[in-house]
Short mmCIF file of C-alpha atoms in Angstrom, two decimals:
data_model
loop_
_atom_site.label_atom_id
_atom_site.label_comp_id
_atom_site.label_asym_id
_atom_site.label_seq_id
_atom_site.Cartn_x
_atom_site.Cartn_y
_atom_site.Cartn_z
CA MET U 1 115.60 105.44 118.32
CA ILE U 2 115.94 109.19 118.84
CA GLU U 3 113.48 110.40 121.64
CA ASN U 4 111.69 113.33 120.95
CA ALA U 5 112.45 113.67 117.40
CA TRP U 6 110.03 114.37 114.72
CA ASP U 7 110.86 112.02 112.18
CA ALA U 8 111.74 108.11 113.02
CA PRO U 9 114.28 106.56 110.87
CA ILE U 10 112.54 104.46 108.13
CA GLU U 11 114.27 101.34 108.92
CA HIS U 12 112.13 101.18 112.14
CA SER U 13 108.93 101.19 110.46
CA GLN U 14 106.74 97.96 109.16
CA SER U 15 108.08 98.55 105.83
CA GLY U 16 111.73 98.73 106.93
CA VAL U 17 111.44 95.71 109.21
CA SER U 18 110.10 93.91 106.37
CA ASN U 19 112.74 94.86 103.76
CA ALA U 20 115.42 93.97 106.28
CA VAL U 21 114.11 90.67 107.04
CA GLY U 22 112.73 89.91 103.71
CA VAL U 23 109.12 88.92 105.54
CA HIS U 24 105.84 90.41 103.99
CA ARG U 25 104.48 93.37 106.13
CA ARG U 26 101.22 91.44 106.83
CA HIS U 27 103.19 89.00 108.65
CA LEU U 28 104.68 91.48 111.16
CA PRO U 29 102.25 92.58 113.43
CA ARG U 30 101.36 89.83 115.48
CA THR U 31 105.09 88.75 116.02
CA MET U 32 106.03 92.49 116.78
CA ARG U 33 102.87 92.29 119.56
CA ARG U 34 104.41 88.96 121.03
CA LEU U 35 107.92 90.61 121.09
CA GLU U 36 106.10 93.72 122.83
CA ASP U 37 104.50 91.50 125.52
CA SER U 38 107.78 90.08 126.14
CA ASN U 39 109.43 93.44 126.90
CA LEU U 40 111.84 93.15 123.98
CA ILE U 41 110.73 95.90 121.95
CA THR U 42 108.21 99.08 122.30
CA ILE U 43 105.58 100.21 119.81
CA GLU U 44 104.83 103.57 118.92
CA LEU U 45 103.10 105.86 116.28
CA ARG U 46 105.56 108.30 114.57
CA HIS U 47 106.05 110.18 111.33
CA VAL U 48 108.89 108.77 109.11
CA ALA U 49 110.51 110.56 106.22
CA ASN U 50 108.05 110.87 103.03
CA THR U 51 104.96 109.80 104.65
CA LYS U 52 102.09 112.09 105.48
CA ARG U 53 100.69 110.27 108.58
CA LYS U 54 101.83 108.77 111.65
CA VAL U 55 102.86 104.80 111.26
CA GLN U 56 103.86 102.00 113.63
CA VAL U 57 107.51 102.10 114.49
CA TYR U 58 109.43 99.87 116.72
CA SER U 59 112.49 100.22 118.92
CA LEU U 60 114.40 97.81 121.12
CA THR U 61 114.04 97.86 124.80
CA ASP U 62 117.17 97.41 126.98
CA LYS U 63 116.02 93.84 127.49
CA GLY U 64 115.88 93.60 123.63
CA GLN U 65 119.05 95.06 122.95
CA LYS U 66 120.91 92.92 125.45
CA MET U 67 119.33 89.86 123.70
CA ALA U 68 120.07 91.33 120.24
CA SER U 69 123.69 91.82 121.01
CA ASP U 70 124.24 88.25 122.54
CA LEU U 71 122.50 86.85 119.38
CA LEU U 72 125.21 88.52 117.05
CA LYS U 73 127.95 87.55 119.41
CA SER U 74 126.90 83.75 118.88
CA ILE U 75 126.37 84.22 115.10
CA LEU U 76 129.90 86.01 114.87
CA ILE U 77 131.87 82.82 116.01
CA TRP U 78 129.63 80.87 113.53
CA GLU U 79 132.13 78.77 110.91
CA VAL U 80 131.17 79.46 107.33
CA GLU U 81 132.59 77.63 103.99
CA THR U 82 134.52 80.05 101.75
CA ASP U 83 136.91 79.79 98.75
CA ASN U 84 139.70 79.93 101.11
CA GLY U 85 137.87 77.16 103.30
CA CYS U 86 136.15 77.53 106.78
CA VAL U 87 136.54 80.51 108.36
CA LEU U 88 134.85 82.51 111.19
CA LEU U 89 131.84 84.67 110.23
CA SER U 90 133.48 87.75 111.98
CA SER U 91 136.24 87.65 109.61
CA ILE U 92 134.25 88.36 106.89
CA TYR U 93 131.36 90.54 108.18
CA THR U 94 130.70 92.49 111.65
CA ARG U 95 127.69 94.53 111.18
CA SER U 96 124.31 92.91 111.57
CA SER U 97 122.85 94.11 108.33
CA ASP U 98 125.90 92.47 106.42
CA ILE U 99 125.53 89.26 108.11
CA LEU U 100 121.76 89.17 107.46
CA GLU U 101 122.50 89.86 103.59
CA TYR U 102 125.35 87.13 103.58
CA LEU U 103 123.53 84.27 105.36
CA TYR U 104 120.16 84.90 103.67
CA PRO U 105 120.71 86.81 99.95
CA PRO U 106 117.57 88.00 98.49
CA THR U 107 116.36 86.03 95.91
CA ASN U 108 114.25 88.42 94.54
CA MET U 109 115.64 91.28 91.98
CA TYR U 110 113.96 93.70 94.28
CA GLU U 111 114.88 94.66 97.99
CA SER U 112 111.58 94.01 99.36
CA PRO U 113 107.95 93.34 98.53
CA SER U 114 107.25 97.06 98.95
CA ILE U 115 110.05 98.04 96.35
CA GLY U 116 108.67 95.24 93.93
CA ARG U 117 105.25 96.60 94.02
CA LEU U 118 106.41 100.04 93.48
CA ALA U 119 109.21 99.10 90.45
CA GLU U 120 105.95 97.44 88.77
CA LEU U 121 103.87 100.65 89.09
CA VAL U 122 106.97 102.58 87.59
CA LYS U 123 107.38 99.91 84.70
CA VAL U 124 103.60 100.65 83.77
CA ALA U 125 103.87 104.19 83.54
CA TYR U 126 107.05 103.93 81.44
CA GLU U 127 105.50 101.68 78.84
CA ASP U 128 105.08 104.54 76.54
CA GLY U 129 108.61 105.57 77.42
CA ILE U 130 107.21 108.97 78.95
CA LEU U 131 106.64 109.80 82.30
CA THR U 132 104.03 112.58 82.55
CA THR U 133 103.58 115.34 85.39
CA ALA U 134 100.61 113.30 86.69
CA GLU U 135 102.23 110.16 86.46
CA GLU U 136 105.08 111.43 88.48
CA ARG U 137 102.93 112.86 91.39
CA LEU U 138 101.11 109.32 91.18
CA LEU U 139 104.46 107.44 91.94
CA GLU U 140 105.34 109.87 94.64
CA THR U 141 102.12 109.08 96.45
CA ALA U 142 102.56 105.59 95.89
CA ALA U 143 106.10 105.47 97.21
CA GLN U 144 105.05 107.37 100.20
CA GLU U 145 102.29 104.69 101.09
CA LEU U 146 104.79 101.81 100.53
CA HIS U 147 107.36 103.54 102.73
CA VAL U 148 109.77 103.82 99.94
CA ASP U 149 112.15 106.63 100.24
CA ARG U 150 112.36 109.17 97.30
CA GLU U 151 116.23 108.17 96.73
CA THR U 152 114.98 104.51 95.99
CA LEU U 153 112.33 105.59 93.72
CA GLU U 154 114.44 107.69 91.76
CA ARG U 155 116.93 104.80 91.30
CA ILE U 156 113.94 102.52 90.09
CA LYS U 157 112.66 105.37 87.85
CA GLU U 158 116.21 105.43 86.35
CA ARG U 159 116.80 101.74 85.72
CA ILE U 160 113.34 101.13 84.10
CA SER U 161 113.63 104.28 81.79
CA ASN U 162 116.95 103.10 80.69
CA ASP U 163 115.44 99.68 80.02
CA LYS U 164 115.55 99.49 75.82
CA SER U 165 112.39 96.99 76.19
CA ASN U 166 110.35 100.01 77.19
CA GLY U 167 109.26 103.11 75.34
CA LEU U 168 109.88 102.27 71.67
CA GLU U 169 107.08 104.56 70.36
CA SER U 170 108.47 107.23 72.17
CA ARG U 171 111.75 106.74 71.00
CA LEU U 172 110.82 106.94 67.45
CA ILE U 173 108.73 110.00 67.90
CA ARG U 174 111.73 111.75 69.59
CA THR U 175 114.21 110.42 66.68
CA ALA U 176 111.47 112.10 64.28
CA LEU U 177 111.18 114.97 66.12
CA MET U 178 114.99 115.58 66.47
CA THR U 179 115.23 115.24 62.82
CA ALA U 180 112.42 117.82 62.00
CA LEU U 181 114.29 120.17 64.40
CA ALA U 182 117.81 119.73 62.93
CA ASP U 183 116.93 122.87 60.80
CA GLY U 184 115.28 124.89 63.61
CA TYR U 185 111.90 124.62 62.58
CA ILE U 186 109.24 122.38 62.21
CA ASP U 187 107.18 122.81 59.02
CA LYS U 188 103.51 121.99 58.55
CA ASN U 189 104.35 118.51 56.82
CA GLU U 190 106.51 117.57 59.74
CA GLU U 191 103.95 118.53 62.10
CA LYS U 192 101.47 116.19 60.36
CA ILE U 193 104.08 113.34 60.32
CA LEU U 194 104.80 113.95 64.33
CA ARG U 195 101.06 114.18 64.92
CA ARG U 196 100.25 111.04 62.95
CA ILE U 197 103.11 108.95 64.40
CA ALA U 198 101.88 110.14 67.76
CA VAL U 199 98.15 108.94 67.09
CA GLU U 200 98.94 105.87 65.90
CA SER U 201 101.33 104.82 68.57
CA GLY U 202 98.57 105.19 71.24
CA ILE U 203 100.39 107.91 72.99
CA ASP U 204 98.03 110.45 74.41
CA HIS U 205 98.04 114.21 74.40
CA GLU U 206 99.62 114.87 77.80
CA ALA U 207 102.20 112.32 77.19
CA TYR U 208 103.10 113.49 73.86
CA SER U 209 103.02 117.08 75.05
CA THR U 210 105.56 116.19 77.90
CA LEU U 211 107.77 114.52 75.40
CA VAL U 212 107.86 117.43 72.85
CA GLU U 213 108.66 120.10 75.80
CA ARG U 214 111.64 117.94 77.16
CA THR U 215 112.81 117.60 73.46
CA LEU U 216 112.58 121.14 72.66
CA SER U 217 114.30 121.98 76.16
CA GLU U 218 117.23 119.99 75.22
CA CYS U 219 117.53 121.63 71.55
CA LEU U 220 117.13 124.97 72.65
CA SER U 221 119.90 127.37 74.52
CA LEU U 222 119.10 128.43 77.87
CA GLU U 223 117.92 132.24 76.47
CA GLU U 224 116.03 130.36 73.80
CA ARG U 225 113.86 128.33 76.58
CA ALA U 226 113.37 131.37 78.75
CA TYR U 227 112.07 133.29 75.61
CA PHE U 228 110.05 130.46 74.38
CA GLY U 229 108.47 129.79 77.68
CA ALA U 230 107.43 133.33 78.04
CA MET U 231 105.76 133.51 74.51
CA GLU U 232 104.17 129.99 75.16
CA ALA U 233 102.54 131.77 78.49
CA LEU U 234 101.41 134.52 76.35
CA ASN U 235 100.07 132.14 73.49
CA TRP U 236 102.35 133.95 71.06
CA SER U 237 99.32 136.30 70.67
CA THR U 238 101.34 139.54 71.60
CA ASP U 239 102.58 141.50 68.71
CA GLU U 240 106.50 140.98 68.51
CA SER U 241 106.84 144.87 68.21
CA HIS U 242 105.37 145.24 71.78
CA SER U 243 107.42 147.35 74.15
CA PHE U 244 107.41 144.11 76.46
CA ILE U 245 108.38 141.79 73.70
CA GLN U 246 111.02 144.25 72.61
CA ASP U 247 112.46 144.48 75.98
CA LEU U 248 112.74 140.65 76.47
CA ARG U 249 114.16 140.00 73.52
CA THR U 250 116.91 142.54 74.07
CA ALA U 251 117.65 141.11 77.60
CA LEU U 252 117.85 137.76 76.17
CA GLY U 253 119.54 138.36 73.09
CA ILE U 254 116.94 137.11 70.64
CA ASP U 255 116.80 138.33 67.20
CA SER U 256 113.91 138.35 64.48
CA GLU U 257 115.00 135.12 63.17
CA GLN U 258 115.24 133.24 66.42
CA HIS U 259 111.74 134.54 67.28
CA ASP U 260 110.19 133.08 64.01
CA ARG U 261 112.13 129.89 64.26
CA LEU U 262 110.98 129.19 67.72
CA SER U 263 107.19 130.22 66.98
CA THR U 264 107.18 127.25 64.45
CA LEU U 265 107.88 124.99 67.26
CA THR U 266 104.47 125.29 68.81
CA ARG U 267 103.28 123.24 65.90
CA ALA U 268 104.85 120.18 67.37
CA LYS U 269 101.90 120.19 70.23
CA LEU U 270 98.82 118.62 69.65
CA ASN U 271 95.74 120.51 70.22
#
């Protein structure tokens, strides 16, 4: 533990210890208090990364550090069976975290109960194949409450988003949208089809809008995205002959044909 530091390592928090030893968080407080009473650890309230409030964190005392070192030394000379016969554990691993994982490999697909719960939340959010801005915020809040770092959250999201069993409806709409955009336009008939697919698939307004915006973003050039975003902010209500629009088109290299094509893309959005 770094003294006087603002953030304590997340590994020293209740969830960090729970993750490391594979024990549910609710079982830790009593054990930790006993260790504190034995002068093996200290307990204090500190901030950890990605949390808004202080949480309990643990650190070894000098006595606790010595006991841990002695325990590790005794474990390192254990003989373990391998494909090459019995060998000393120290010939395979020397780091305590590696030894713990080797001796007690996790049986769950998730590293900890906290990560497992967060993964279930992400899976629910991805059921329609779309993660909206509101759902993103909720997942970030849940990760903070569960003391799961952002990198782990992103890894969970990436794994679940790549699961082909999720989001069949959104993939169908995305395919239809990409087909409609093949000629650069979305006509009225294509618009009706896209809306009907969304409604019949049970995809709500926000999720559909998010999917459309992301798909459009992938189909447009950087200049077209900038122009489209500016005109969307104006609700396409400003006359294209207005000096501001002319200056914007000149700066971005947008011609009349591109303007007309981009203006049709707003039809894809549900009202």
